[in-house]
PDB file of C-alpha atoms in Angstrom:
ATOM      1  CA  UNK A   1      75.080-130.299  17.993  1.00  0.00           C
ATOM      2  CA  UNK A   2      72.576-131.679  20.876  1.00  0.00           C
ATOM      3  CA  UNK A   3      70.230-134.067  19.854  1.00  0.00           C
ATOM      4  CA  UNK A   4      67.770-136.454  21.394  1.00  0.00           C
ATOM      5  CA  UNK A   5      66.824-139.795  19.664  1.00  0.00           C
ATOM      6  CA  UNK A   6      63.794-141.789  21.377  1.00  0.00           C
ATOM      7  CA  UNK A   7      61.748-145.064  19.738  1.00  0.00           C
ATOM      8  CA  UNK A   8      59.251-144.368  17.435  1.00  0.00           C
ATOM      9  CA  UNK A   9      55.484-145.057  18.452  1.00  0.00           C
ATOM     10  CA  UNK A  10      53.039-145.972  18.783  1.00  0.00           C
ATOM     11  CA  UNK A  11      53.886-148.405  21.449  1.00  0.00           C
ATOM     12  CA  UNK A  12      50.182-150.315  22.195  1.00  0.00           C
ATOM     13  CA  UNK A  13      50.095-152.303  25.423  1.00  0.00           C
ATOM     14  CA  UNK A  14      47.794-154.001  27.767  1.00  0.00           C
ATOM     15  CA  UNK A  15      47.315-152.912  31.100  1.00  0.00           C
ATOM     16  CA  UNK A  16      49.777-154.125  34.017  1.00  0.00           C
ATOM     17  CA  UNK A  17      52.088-154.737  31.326  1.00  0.00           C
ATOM     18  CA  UNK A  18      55.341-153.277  31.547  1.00  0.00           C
ATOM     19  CA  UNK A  19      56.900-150.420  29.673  1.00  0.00           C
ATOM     20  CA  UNK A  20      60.242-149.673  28.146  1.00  0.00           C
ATOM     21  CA  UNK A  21      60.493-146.050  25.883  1.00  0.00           C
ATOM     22  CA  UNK A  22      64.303-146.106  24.795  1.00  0.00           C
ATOM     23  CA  UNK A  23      66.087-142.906  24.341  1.00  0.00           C
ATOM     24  CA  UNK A  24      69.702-141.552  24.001  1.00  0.00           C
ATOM     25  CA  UNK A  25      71.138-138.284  23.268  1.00  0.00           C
ATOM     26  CA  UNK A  26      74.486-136.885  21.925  1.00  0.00           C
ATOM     27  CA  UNK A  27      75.380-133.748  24.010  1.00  0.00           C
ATOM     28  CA  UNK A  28      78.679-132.007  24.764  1.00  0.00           C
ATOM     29  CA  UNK A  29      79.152-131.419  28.459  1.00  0.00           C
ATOM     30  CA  UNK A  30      77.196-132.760  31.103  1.00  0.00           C
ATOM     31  CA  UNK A  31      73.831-132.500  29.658  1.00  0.00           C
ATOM     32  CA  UNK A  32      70.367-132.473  32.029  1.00  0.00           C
ATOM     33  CA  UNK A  33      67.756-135.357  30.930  1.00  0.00           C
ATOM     34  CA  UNK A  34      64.117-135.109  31.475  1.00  0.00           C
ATOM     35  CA  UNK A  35      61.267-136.893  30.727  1.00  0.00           C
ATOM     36  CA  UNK A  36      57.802-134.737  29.926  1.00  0.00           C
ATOM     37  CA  UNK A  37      55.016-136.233  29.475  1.00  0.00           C
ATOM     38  CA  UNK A  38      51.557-134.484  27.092  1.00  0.00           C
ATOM     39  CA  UNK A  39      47.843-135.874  27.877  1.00  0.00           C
ATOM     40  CA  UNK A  40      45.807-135.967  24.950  1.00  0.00           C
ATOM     41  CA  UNK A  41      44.419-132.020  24.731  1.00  0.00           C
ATOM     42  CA  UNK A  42      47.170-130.711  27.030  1.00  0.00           C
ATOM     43  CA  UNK A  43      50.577-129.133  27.263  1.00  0.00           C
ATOM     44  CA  UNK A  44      53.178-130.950  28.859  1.00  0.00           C
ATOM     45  CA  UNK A  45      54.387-131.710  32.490  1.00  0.00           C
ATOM     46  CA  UNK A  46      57.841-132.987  33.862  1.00  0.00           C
ATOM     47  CA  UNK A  47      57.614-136.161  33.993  1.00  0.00           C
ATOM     48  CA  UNK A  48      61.056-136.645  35.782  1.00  0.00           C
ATOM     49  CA  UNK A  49      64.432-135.862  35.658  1.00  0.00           C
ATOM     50  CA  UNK A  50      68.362-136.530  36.772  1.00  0.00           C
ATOM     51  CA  UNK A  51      71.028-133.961  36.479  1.00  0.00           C
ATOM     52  CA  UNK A  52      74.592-136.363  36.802  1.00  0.00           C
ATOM     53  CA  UNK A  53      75.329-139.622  35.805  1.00  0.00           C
ATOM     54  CA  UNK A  54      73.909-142.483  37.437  1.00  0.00           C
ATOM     55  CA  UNK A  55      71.073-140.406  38.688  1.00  0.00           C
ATOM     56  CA  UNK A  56      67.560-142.230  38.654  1.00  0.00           C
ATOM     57  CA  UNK A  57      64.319-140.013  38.324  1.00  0.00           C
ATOM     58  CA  UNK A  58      61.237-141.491  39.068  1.00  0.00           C
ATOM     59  CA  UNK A  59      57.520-140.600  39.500  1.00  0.00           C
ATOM     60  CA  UNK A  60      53.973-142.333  39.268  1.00  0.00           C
ATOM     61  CA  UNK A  61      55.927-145.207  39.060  1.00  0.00           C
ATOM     62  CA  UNK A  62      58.060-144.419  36.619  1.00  0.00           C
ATOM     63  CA  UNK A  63      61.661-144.234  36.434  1.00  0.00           C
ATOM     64  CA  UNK A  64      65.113-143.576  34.492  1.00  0.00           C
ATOM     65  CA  UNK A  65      68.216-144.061  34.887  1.00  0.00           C
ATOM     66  CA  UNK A  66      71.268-141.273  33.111  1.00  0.00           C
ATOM     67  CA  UNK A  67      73.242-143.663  31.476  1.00  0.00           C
ATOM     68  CA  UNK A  68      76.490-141.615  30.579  1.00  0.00           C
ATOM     69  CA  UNK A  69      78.586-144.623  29.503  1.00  0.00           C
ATOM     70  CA  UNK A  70      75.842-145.670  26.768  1.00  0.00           C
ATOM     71  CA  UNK A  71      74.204-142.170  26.483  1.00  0.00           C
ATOM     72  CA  UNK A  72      71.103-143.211  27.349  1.00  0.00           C
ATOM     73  CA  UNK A  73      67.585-142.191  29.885  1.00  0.00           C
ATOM     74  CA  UNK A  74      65.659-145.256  28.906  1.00  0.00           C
ATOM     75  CA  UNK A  75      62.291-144.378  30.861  1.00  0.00           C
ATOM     76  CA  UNK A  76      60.612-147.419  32.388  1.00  0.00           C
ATOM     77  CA  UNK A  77      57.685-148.341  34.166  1.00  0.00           C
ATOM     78  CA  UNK A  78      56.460-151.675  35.746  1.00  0.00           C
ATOM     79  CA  UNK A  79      52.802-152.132  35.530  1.00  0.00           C
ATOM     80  CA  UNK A  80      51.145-149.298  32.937  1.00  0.00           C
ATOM     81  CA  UNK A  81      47.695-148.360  33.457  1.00  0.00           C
ATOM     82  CA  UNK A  82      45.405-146.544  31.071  1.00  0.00           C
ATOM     83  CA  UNK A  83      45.585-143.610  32.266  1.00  0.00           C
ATOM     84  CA  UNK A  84      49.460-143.131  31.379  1.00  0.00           C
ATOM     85  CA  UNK A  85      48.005-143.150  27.668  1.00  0.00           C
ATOM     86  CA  UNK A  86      49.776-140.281  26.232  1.00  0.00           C
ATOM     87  CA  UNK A  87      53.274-138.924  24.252  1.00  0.00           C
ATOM     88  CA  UNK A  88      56.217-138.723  25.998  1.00  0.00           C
ATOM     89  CA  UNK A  89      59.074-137.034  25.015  1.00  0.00           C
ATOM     90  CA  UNK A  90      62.577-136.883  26.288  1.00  0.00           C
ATOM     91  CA  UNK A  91      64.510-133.781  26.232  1.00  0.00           C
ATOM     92  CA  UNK A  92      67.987-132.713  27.370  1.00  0.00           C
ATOM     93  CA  UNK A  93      69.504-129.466  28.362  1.00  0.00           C
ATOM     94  CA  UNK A  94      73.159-128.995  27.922  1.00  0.00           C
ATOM     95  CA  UNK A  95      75.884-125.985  29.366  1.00  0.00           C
ATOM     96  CA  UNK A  96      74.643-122.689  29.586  1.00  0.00           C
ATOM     97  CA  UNK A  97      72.298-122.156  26.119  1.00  0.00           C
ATOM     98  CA  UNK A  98      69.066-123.070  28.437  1.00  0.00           C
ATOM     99  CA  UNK A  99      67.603-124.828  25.290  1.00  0.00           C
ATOM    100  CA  UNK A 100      65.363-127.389  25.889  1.00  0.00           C
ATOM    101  CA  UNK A 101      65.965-130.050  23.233  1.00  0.00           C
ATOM    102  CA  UNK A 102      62.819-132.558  22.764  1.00  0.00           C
ATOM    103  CA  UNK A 103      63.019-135.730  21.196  1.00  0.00           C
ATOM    104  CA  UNK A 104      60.276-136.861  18.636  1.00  0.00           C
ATOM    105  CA  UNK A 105      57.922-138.062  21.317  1.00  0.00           C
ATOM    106  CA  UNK A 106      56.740-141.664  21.899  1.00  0.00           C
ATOM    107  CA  UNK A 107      53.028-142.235  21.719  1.00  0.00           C
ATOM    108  CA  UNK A 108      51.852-144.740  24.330  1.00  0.00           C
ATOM    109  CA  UNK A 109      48.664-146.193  24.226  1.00  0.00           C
ATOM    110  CA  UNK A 110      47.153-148.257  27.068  1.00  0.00           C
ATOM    111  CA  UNK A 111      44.358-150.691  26.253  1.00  0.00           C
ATOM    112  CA  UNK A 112      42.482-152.325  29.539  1.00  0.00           C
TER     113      UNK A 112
ATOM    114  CA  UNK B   1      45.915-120.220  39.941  1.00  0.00           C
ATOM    115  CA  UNK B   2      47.196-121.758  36.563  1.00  0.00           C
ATOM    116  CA  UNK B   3      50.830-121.401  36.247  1.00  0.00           C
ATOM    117  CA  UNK B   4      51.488-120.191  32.861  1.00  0.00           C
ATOM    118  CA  UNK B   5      48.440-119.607  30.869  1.00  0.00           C
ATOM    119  CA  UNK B   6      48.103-118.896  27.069  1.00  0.00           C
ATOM    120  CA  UNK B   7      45.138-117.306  24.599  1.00  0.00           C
ATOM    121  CA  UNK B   8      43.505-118.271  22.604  1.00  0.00           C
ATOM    122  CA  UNK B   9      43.325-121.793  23.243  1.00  0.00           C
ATOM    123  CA  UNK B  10      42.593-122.134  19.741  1.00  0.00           C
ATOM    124  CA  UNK B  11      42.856-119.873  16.815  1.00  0.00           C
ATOM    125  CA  UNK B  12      41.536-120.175  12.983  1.00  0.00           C
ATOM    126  CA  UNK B  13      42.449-116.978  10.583  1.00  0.00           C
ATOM    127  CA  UNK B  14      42.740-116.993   6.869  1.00  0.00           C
ATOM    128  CA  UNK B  15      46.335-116.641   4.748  1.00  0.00           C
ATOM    129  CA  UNK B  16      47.650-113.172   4.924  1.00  0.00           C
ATOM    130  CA  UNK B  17      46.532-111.879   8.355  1.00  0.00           C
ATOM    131  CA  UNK B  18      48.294-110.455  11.511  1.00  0.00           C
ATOM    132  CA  UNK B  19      47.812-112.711  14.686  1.00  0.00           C
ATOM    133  CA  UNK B  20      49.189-112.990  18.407  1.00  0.00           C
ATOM    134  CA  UNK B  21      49.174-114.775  21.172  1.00  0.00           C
ATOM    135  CA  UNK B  22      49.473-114.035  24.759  1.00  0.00           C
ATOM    136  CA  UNK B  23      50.866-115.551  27.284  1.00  0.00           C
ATOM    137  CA  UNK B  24      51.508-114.981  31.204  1.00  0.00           C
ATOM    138  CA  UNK B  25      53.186-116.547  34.137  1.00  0.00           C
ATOM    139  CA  UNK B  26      52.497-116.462  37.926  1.00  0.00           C
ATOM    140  CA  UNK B  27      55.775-118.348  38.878  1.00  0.00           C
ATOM    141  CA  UNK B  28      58.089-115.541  39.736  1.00  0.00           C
ATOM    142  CA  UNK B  29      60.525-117.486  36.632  1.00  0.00           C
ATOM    143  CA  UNK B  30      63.052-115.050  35.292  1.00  0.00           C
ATOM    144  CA  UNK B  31      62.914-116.889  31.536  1.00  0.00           C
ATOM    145  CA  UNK B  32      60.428-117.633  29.019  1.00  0.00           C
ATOM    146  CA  UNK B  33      59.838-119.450  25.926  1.00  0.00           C
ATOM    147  CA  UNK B  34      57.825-120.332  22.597  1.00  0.00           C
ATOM    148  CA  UNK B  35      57.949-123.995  20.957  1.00  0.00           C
ATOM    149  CA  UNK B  36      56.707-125.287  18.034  1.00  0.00           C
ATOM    150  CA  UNK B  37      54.925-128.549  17.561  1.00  0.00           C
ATOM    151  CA  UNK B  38      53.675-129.493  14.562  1.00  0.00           C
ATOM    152  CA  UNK B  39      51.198-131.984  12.902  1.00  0.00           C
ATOM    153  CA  UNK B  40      53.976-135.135  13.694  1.00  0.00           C
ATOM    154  CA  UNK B  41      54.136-133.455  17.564  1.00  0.00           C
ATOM    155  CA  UNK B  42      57.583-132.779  17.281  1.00  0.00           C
ATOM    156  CA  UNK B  43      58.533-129.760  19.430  1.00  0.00           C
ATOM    157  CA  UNK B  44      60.825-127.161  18.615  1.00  0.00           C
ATOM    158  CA  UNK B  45      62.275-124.059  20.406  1.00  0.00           C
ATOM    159  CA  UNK B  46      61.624-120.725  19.018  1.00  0.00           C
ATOM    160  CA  UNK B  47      62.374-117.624  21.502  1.00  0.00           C
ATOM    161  CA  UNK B  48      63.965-117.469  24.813  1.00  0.00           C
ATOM    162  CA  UNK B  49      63.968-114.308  27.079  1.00  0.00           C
ATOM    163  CA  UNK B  50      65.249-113.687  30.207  1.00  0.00           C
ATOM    164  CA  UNK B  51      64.475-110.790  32.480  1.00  0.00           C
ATOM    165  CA  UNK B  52      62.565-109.483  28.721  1.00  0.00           C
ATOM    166  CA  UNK B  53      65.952-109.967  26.947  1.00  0.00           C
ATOM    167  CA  UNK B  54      65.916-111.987  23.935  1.00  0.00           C
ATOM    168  CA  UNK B  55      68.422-114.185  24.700  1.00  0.00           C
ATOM    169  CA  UNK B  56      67.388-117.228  21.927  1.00  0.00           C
ATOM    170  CA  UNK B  57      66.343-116.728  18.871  1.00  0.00           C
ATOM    171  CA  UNK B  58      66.298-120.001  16.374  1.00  0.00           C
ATOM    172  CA  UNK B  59      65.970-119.897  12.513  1.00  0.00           C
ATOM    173  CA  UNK B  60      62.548-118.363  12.730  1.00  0.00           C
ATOM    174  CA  UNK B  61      61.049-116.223   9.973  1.00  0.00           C
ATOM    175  CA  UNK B  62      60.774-112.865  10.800  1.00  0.00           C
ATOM    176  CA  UNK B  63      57.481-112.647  10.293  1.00  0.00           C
ATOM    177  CA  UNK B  64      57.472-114.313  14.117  1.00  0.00           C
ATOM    178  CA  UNK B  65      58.062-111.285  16.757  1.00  0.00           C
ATOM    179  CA  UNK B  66      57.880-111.764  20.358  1.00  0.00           C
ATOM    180  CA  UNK B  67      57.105-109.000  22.951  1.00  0.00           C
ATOM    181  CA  UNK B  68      58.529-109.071  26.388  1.00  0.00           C
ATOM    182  CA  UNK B  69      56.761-105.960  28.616  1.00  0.00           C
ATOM    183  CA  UNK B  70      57.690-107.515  31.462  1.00  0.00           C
ATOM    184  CA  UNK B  71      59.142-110.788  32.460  1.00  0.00           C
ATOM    185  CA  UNK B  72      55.913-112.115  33.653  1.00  0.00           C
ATOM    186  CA  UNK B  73      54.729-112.066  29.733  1.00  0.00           C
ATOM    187  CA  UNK B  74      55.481-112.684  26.457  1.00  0.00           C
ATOM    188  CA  UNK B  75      53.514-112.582  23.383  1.00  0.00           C
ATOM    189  CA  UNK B  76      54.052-113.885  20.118  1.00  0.00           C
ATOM    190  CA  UNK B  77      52.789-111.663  16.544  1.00  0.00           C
ATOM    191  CA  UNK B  78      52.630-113.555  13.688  1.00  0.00           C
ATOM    192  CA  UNK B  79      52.322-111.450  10.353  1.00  0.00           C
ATOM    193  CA  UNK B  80      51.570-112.505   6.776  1.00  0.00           C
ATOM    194  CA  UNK B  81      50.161-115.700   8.188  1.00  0.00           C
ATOM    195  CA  UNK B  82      51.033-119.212   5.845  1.00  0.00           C
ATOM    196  CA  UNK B  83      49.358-122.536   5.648  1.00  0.00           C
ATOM    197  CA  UNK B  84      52.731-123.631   6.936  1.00  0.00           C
ATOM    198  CA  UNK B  85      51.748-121.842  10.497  1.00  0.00           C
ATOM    199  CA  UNK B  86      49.619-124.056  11.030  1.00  0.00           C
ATOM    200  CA  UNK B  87      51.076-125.687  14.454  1.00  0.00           C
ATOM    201  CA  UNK B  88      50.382-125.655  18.147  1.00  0.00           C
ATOM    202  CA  UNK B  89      52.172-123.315  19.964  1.00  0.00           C
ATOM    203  CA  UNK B  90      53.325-123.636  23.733  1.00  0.00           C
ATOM    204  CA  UNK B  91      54.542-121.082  25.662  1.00  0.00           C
ATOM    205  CA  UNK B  92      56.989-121.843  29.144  1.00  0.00           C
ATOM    206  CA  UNK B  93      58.653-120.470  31.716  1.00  0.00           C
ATOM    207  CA  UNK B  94      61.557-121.437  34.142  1.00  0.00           C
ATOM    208  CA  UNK B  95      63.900-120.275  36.720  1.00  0.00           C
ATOM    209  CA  UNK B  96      67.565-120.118  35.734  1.00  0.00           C
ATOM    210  CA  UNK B  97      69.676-121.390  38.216  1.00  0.00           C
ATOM    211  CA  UNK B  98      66.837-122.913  40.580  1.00  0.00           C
ATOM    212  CA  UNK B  99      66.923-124.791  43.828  1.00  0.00           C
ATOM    213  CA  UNK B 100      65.957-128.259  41.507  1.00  0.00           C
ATOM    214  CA  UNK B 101      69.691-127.960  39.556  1.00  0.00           C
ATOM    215  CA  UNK B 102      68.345-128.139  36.412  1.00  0.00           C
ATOM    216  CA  UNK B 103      66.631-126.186  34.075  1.00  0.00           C
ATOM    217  CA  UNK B 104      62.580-127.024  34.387  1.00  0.00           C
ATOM    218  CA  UNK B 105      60.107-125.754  32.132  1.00  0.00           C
ATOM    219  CA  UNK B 106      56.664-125.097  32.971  1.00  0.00           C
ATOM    220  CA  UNK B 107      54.455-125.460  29.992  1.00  0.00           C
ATOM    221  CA  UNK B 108      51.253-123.614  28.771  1.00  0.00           C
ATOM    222  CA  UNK B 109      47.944-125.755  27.709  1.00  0.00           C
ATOM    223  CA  UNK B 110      49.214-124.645  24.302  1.00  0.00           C
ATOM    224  CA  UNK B 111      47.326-122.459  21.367  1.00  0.00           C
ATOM    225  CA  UNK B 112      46.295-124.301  18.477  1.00  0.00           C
ATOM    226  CA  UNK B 113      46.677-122.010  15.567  1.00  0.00           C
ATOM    227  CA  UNK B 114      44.770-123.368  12.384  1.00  0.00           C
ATOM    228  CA  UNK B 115      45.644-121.099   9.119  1.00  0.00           C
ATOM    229  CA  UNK B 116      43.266-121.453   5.897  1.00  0.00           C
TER     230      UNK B 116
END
């Protein structure tokens, strides 16, 4: 079946130091990848996306790149701040079952 | 003008009781879900309807119903509640088929049902 595996947390950085949250999937098809991200106290928001291989999403600095030789959406960003303190979770949609499949979720946590 | 909005935010009931939660979406989206996340945030799917057809349905007890009345809503009944409940539950919404080319879910702020 689908699945989503992404680094386990808590990942604890400084800020302006730059992030790496790994993450690959096993999906038949072409799957979707997105990354969502979920404030402390709040639901969650797209982070970003790509729909083919060798798309890049990116946003508030942030980017990923669909990886289909290594299976992989590796989200990266260059200089964290504190305010990106939060989980984030990558999740994949694959053919036509419209099931959004989460990863375990990567708490980051941004110390100034 | 929140997109899709859930109550109760929060929710404490004893073992044995009959709860629901509501949920609504402004977005004009043709699909919409419940997810699970538990005490370790993991999040898993639990419901899926489209145009208030049921269209997934994962290894849920059947003490979970959802209610579609239109496709703008769907609630969630919980009977016989269990410690094991105990969760916070988002509801989302999408458009099938959008102009973006993939699926995107729009979340909830999430209900945080606590069962004693």
């Amino acid at each position: 079946g689908n699945s989503v595996t992404q680094m386990e947390g808590p990942v604890t950085l400084s800020e302006e130091a730059f992030l790496t949250i790994n993450c690959t999937y096993t999906a038949t098809g072409y799957p979707s990848l997105f990354w969502y991200v979920q404030y402390p106290g709040e639901g969650l928001q797209l982070l970003l996306k790509a729909t083919k291989a060798d798309d890049k999403g990116s946003n508030k600095g942030f980017e990923a790149t669909y990886r289909k030789e290594t299976t992989s959406f590796h989200l990266e960003k260059g200089s964290v701040q504190v305010s990106d303190s939060a989980v984030y979770f990558c999740a994949l949609i694959s053919g036509a079952t419209n099931k959004l499949i989460f990863g375990t979720g990567t708490l980051l946590a941004v110390q100034p | 003008d929140t997109a899709v909005s859930q109550t109760p935010k929060y929710l404490v009931t004893q073992m044995g009781n009959d709860k629901s939660i509501k949920c609504e979406q402004n977005l004009g989206h043709d699909t919409m879900y419940w997810y699970k996340q538990d005490s370790k945030k993991f999040l898993k799917i639990m419901f899926s309807y489209n145009n208030k057809e049921l269209i997934i349905n994962e290894t849920v007890p059947n003490r979970f119903s959802p209610k579609s009345p239109d496709k703008a809503h769907l609630n969630l009944h919980i009977n016989s509640l269990e410690l094991g409940d105990s969760a916070v539950y988002f509801c989302a919404s999408s458009q099938v088929g959008g102009s973006s080319g993939a699926n995107v879910l729009t979340f909830g702020a999430g209900s945080r049902l606590t069962v004693l």
